[in-house]
CSV table of C-alpha atoms in Angstrom, one decimal:
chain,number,residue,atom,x,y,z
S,1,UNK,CA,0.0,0.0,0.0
S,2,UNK,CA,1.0,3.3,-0.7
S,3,UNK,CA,0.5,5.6,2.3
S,4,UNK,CA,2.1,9.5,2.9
S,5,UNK,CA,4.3,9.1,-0.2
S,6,UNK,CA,6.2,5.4,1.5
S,7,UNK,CA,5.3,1.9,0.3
S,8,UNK,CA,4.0,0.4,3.9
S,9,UNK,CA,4.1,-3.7,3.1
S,10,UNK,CA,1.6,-6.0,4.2
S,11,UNK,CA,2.5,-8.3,6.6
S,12,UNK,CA,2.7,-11.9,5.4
S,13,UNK,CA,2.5,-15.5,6.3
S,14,UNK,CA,5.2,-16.1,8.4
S,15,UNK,CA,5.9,-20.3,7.9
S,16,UNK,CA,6.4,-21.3,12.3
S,17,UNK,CA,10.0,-22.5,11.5
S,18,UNK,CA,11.4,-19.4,10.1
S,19,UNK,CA,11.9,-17.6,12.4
S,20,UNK,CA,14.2,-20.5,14.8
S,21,UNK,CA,16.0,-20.5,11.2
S,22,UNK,CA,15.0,-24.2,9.9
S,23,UNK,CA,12.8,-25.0,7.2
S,24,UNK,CA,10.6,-28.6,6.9
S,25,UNK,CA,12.1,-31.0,4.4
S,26,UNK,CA,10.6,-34.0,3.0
S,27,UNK,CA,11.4,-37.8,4.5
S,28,UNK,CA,14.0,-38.8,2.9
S,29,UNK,CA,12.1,-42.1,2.4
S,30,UNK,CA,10.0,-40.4,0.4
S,31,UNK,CA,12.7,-39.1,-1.7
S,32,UNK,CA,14.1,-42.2,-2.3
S,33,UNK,CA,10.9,-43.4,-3.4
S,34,UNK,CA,10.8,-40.9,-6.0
S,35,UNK,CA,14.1,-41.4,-7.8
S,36,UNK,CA,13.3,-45.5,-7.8
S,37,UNK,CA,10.0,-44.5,-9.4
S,38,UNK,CA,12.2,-42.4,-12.0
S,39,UNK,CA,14.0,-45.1,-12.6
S,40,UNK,CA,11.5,-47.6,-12.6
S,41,UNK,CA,8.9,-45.7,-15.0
S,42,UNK,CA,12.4,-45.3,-17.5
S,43,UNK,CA,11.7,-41.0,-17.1
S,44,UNK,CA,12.4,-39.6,-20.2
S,45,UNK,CA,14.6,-36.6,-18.9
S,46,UNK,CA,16.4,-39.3,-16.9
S,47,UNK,CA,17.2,-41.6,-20.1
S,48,UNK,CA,18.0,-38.3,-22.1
S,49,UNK,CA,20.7,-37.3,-20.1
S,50,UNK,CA,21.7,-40.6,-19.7
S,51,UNK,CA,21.7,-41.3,-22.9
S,52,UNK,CA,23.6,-38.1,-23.6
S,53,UNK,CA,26.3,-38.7,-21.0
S,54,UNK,CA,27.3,-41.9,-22.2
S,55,UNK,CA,27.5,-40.6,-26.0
S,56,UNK,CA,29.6,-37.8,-24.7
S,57,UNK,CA,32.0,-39.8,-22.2
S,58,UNK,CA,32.5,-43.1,-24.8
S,59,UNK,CA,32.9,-40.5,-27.7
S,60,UNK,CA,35.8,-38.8,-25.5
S,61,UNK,CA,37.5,-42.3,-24.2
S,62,UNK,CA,37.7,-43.8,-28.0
S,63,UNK,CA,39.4,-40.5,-29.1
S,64,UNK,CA,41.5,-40.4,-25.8
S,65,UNK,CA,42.1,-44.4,-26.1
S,66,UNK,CA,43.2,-44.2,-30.0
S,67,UNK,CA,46.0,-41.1,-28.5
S,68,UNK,CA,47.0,-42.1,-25.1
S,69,UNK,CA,47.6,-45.9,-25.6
S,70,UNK,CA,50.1,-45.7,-28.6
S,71,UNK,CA,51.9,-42.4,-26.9
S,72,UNK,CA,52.5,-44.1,-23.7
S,73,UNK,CA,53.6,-47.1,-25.3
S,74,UNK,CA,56.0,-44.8,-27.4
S,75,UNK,CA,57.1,-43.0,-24.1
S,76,UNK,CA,57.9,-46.7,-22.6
S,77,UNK,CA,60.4,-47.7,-25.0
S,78,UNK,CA,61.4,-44.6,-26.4
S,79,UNK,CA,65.2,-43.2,-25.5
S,80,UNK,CA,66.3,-39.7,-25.6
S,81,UNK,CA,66.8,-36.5,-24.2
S,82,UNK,CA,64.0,-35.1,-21.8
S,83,UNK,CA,62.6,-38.0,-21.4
S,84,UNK,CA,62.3,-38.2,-17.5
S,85,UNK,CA,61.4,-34.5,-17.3
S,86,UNK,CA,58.7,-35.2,-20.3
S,87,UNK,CA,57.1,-38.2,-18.0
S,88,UNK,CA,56.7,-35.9,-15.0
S,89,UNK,CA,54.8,-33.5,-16.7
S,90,UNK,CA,52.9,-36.5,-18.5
S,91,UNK,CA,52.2,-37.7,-14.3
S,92,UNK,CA,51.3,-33.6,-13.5
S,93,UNK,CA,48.5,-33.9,-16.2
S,94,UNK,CA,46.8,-36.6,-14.6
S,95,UNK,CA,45.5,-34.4,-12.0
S,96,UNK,CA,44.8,-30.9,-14.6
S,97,UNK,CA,42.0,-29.5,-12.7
S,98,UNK,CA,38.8,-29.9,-14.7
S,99,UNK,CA,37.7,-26.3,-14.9
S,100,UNK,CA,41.5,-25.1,-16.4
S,101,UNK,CA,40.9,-27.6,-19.5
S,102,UNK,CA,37.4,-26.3,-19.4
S,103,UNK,CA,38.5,-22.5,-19.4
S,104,UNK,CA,41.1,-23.3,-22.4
S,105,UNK,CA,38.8,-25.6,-24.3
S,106,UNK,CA,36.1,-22.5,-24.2
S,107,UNK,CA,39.2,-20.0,-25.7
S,108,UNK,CA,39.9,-22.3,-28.4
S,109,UNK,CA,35.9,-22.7,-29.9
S,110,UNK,CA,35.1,-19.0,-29.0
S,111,UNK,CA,35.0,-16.6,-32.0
S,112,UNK,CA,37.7,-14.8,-31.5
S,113,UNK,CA,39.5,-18.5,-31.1
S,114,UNK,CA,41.2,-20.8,-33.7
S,115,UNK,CA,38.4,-22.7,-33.5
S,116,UNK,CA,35.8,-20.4,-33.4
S,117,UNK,CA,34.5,-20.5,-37.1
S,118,UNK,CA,33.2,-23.7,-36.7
S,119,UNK,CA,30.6,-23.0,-34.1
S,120,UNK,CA,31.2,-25.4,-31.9
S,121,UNK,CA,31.0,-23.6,-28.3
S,122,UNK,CA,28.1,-25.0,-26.1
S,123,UNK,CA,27.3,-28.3,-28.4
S,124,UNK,CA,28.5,-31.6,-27.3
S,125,UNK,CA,30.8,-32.0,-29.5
S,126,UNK,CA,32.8,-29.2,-27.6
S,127,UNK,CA,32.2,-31.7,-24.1
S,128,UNK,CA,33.8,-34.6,-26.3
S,129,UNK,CA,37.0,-32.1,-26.9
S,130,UNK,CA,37.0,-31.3,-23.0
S,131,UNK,CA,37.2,-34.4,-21.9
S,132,UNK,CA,39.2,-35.7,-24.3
S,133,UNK,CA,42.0,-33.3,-23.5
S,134,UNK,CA,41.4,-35.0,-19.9
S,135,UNK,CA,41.7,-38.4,-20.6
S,136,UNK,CA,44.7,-38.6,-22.8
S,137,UNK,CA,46.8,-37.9,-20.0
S,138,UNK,CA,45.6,-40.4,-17.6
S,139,UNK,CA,45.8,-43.4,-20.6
S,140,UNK,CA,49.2,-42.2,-21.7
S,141,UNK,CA,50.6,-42.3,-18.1
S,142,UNK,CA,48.7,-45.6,-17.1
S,143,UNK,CA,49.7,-47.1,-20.5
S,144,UNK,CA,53.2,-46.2,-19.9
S,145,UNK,CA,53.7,-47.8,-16.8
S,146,UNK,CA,52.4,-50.8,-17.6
S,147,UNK,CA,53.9,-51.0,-21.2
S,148,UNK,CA,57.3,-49.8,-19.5
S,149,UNK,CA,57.4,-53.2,-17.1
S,150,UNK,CA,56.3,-55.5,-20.2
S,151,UNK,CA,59.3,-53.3,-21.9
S,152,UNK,CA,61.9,-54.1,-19.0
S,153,UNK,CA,61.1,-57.7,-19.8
S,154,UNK,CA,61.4,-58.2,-23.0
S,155,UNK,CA,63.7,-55.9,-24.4
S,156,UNK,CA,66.3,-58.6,-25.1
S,157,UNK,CA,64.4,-60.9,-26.9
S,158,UNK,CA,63.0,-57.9,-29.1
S,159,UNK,CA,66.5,-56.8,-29.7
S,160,UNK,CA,67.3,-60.1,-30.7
S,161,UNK,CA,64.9,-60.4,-33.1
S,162,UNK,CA,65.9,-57.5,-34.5
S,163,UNK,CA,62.6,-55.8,-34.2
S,164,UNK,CA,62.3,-51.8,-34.2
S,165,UNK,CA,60.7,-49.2,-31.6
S,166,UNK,CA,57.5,-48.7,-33.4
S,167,UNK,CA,57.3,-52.6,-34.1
S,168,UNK,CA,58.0,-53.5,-30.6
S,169,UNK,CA,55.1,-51.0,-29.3
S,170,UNK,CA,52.6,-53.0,-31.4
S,171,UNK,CA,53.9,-56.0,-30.0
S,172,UNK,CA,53.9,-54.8,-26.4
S,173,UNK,CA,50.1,-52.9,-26.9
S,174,UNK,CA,49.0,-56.4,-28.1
S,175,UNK,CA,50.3,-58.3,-25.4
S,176,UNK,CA,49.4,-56.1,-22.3
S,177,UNK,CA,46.0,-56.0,-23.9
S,178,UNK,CA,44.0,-57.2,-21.0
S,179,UNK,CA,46.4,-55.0,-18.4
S,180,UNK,CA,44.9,-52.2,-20.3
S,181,UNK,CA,41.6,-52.1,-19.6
S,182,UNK,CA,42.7,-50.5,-15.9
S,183,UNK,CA,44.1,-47.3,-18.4
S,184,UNK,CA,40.7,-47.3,-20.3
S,185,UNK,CA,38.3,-47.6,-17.7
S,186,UNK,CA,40.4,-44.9,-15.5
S,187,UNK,CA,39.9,-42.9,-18.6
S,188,UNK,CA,35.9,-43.5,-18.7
S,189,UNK,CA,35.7,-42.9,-14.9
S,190,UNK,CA,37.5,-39.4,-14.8
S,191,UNK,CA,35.0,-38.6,-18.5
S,192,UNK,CA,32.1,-40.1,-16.6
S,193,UNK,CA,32.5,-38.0,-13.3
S,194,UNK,CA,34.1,-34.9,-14.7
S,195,UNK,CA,32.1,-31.6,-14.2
S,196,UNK,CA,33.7,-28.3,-14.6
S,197,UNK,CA,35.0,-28.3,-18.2
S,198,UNK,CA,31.3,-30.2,-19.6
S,199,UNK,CA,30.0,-27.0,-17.7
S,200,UNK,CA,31.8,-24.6,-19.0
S,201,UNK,CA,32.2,-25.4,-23.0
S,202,UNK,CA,28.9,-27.4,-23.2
S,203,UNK,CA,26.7,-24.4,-20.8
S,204,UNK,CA,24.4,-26.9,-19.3
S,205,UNK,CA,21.1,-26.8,-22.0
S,206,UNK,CA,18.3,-28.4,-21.1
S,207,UNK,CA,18.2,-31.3,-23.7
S,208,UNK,CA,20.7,-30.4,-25.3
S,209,UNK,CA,24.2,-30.5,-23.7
S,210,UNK,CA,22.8,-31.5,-20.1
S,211,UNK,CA,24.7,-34.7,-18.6
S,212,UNK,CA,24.8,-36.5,-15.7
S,213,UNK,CA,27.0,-34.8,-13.4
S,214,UNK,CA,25.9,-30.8,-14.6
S,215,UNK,CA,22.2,-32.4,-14.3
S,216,UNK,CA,23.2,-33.7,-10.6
S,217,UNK,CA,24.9,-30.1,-9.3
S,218,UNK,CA,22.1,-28.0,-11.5
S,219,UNK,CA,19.1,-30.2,-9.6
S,220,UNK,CA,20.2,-30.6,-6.3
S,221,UNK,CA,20.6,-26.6,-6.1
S,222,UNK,CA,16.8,-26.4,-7.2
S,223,UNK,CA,15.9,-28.9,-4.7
S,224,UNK,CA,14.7,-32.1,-7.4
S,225,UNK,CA,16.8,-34.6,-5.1
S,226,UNK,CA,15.0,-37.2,-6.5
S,227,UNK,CA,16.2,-36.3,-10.4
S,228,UNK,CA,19.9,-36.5,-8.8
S,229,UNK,CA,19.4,-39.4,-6.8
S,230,UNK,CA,18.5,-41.3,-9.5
S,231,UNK,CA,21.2,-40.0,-11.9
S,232,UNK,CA,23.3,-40.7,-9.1
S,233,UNK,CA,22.4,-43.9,-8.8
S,234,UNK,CA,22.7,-45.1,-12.7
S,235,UNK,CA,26.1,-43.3,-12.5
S,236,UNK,CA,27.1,-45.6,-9.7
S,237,UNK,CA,26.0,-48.2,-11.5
S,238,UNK,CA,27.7,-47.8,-14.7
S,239,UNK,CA,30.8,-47.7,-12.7
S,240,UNK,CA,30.6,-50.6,-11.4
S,241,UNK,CA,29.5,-52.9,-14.1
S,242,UNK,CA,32.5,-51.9,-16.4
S,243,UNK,CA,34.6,-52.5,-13.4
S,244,UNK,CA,33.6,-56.0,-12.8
S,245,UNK,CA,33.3,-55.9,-17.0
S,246,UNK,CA,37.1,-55.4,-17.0
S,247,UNK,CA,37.4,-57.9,-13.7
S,248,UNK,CA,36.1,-60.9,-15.2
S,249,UNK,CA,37.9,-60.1,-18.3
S,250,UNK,CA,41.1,-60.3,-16.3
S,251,UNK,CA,40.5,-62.9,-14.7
S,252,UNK,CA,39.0,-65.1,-17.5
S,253,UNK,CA,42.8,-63.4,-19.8
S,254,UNK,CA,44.6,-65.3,-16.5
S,255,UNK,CA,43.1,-68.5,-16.8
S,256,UNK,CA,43.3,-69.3,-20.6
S,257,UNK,CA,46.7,-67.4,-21.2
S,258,UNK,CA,48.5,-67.9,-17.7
């Protein structure tokens, strides 16, 4: 109301928490409920960004795979100069911070980036580059460990033979095969779980470049805890299927080859 030329407001409902500072929240029972309903009735925002997510993350691991394995391999047997100092940095990438890769992913598709004439900012196939440029240093530095022990092994037989770098890393890639799936599926778990550069490049659109872990953040700040328990849940899940996936395999590789 308007009253001697001041705005006099009308006193409202006051809610008999507020004013001790707590709010009522739902059961969590009946939270729970919700996201197993979400995921029972197969919700269609749910399966979206599912669906989504695993395009994204699976697009960025085959990319980072098809770079990471064959230059860790290279960096196992290689010899020369810089080496050592070029494997540190190699182990310092493993832990890039997510939102650093995101900020410089963002420069390079921006218009006034190298990149930027192609229009790829906020799509997902600018996630796919984000992540990407995550993985390949966690594959290349797994890779070369394990690559470097086979290496350490059977350098003298390889020598031997008469067989050259590049021929030997074939060799070595085929026959640490099975040890490899540790290097993929730490690739797919820091894609999968990543949130900061998927945020940044891909902007978080509502059917569009929404995933699992921007969906999780975005709806738990709106207060849908049902939408991220779900997508937490399936999350959880994917992670541990391919892990017992790439279990099994091992241990069915130990059995038939030794």
């Amino acid at each position: 109301l308007l009253e001697a030329g001041c705005f006099v407001s009308l006193p409202r409902h006051i809610p008999p928490c507020a004013s001790n500072g707590c709010y009522s929240a739902r059961p969590m029972a009946n939270t729970l409920t919700e996201a197993l309903v979400l995921l029972w009735s197969f919700d269609h925002r749910l399966l979206d960004i599912v669906g989504l997510s695993l395009r994204v993350s699976l697009s960025a691991l085959l990319l980072g795979t098809l770079t990471g394995l064959p230059l860790g391999a290279w960096l196992a047997v290689a010899n020369f100069r810089g080496r050592g100092t070029l494997i540190v940095v190699l182990n310092a990438l493993m832990g890039l911070p997510s939102v650093v890769v995101g900020v410089l992913v963002y420069l390079a598709l921006s218009r006034s980036g190298p990149f930027g004439s192609y229009g790829l900012l906020f799509s997902p196939a600018a996630m796919i580059a984000a992540q990407t440029v995550l993985v390949v240093p966690l594959i290349a530095a797994v890779t070369r460990q394990i690559v470097e022990d086979a290496w350490k092994e059977y350098a003298p037989e390889f020598s031997l033979i008469g067989l050259s770098r590049p021929q030997s890393v074939v060799l070595l890639l085929a026959d640490c095969r099975f040890s490899l799936t540790v290097a993929t599926l730490a690739g797919l778990g820091r894609a999968m779980s990543e949130v900061g550069a998927v945020m940044i490049v891909g902007g978080n659109i509502d059917g569009y470049t929404r995933v699992m872990t921007t969906a999780i953040a975005l709806e738990t700040s709106k207060g849908d805890l049902a939408l991220s328990i779900a997508l937490g849940l399936v999350l959880m899940s994917l992670i541990f299927a391919l892990n017992a996936a790439a279990y099994g395999l091992r241990c069915w590789a130990a059995r038939r080859y030794g």
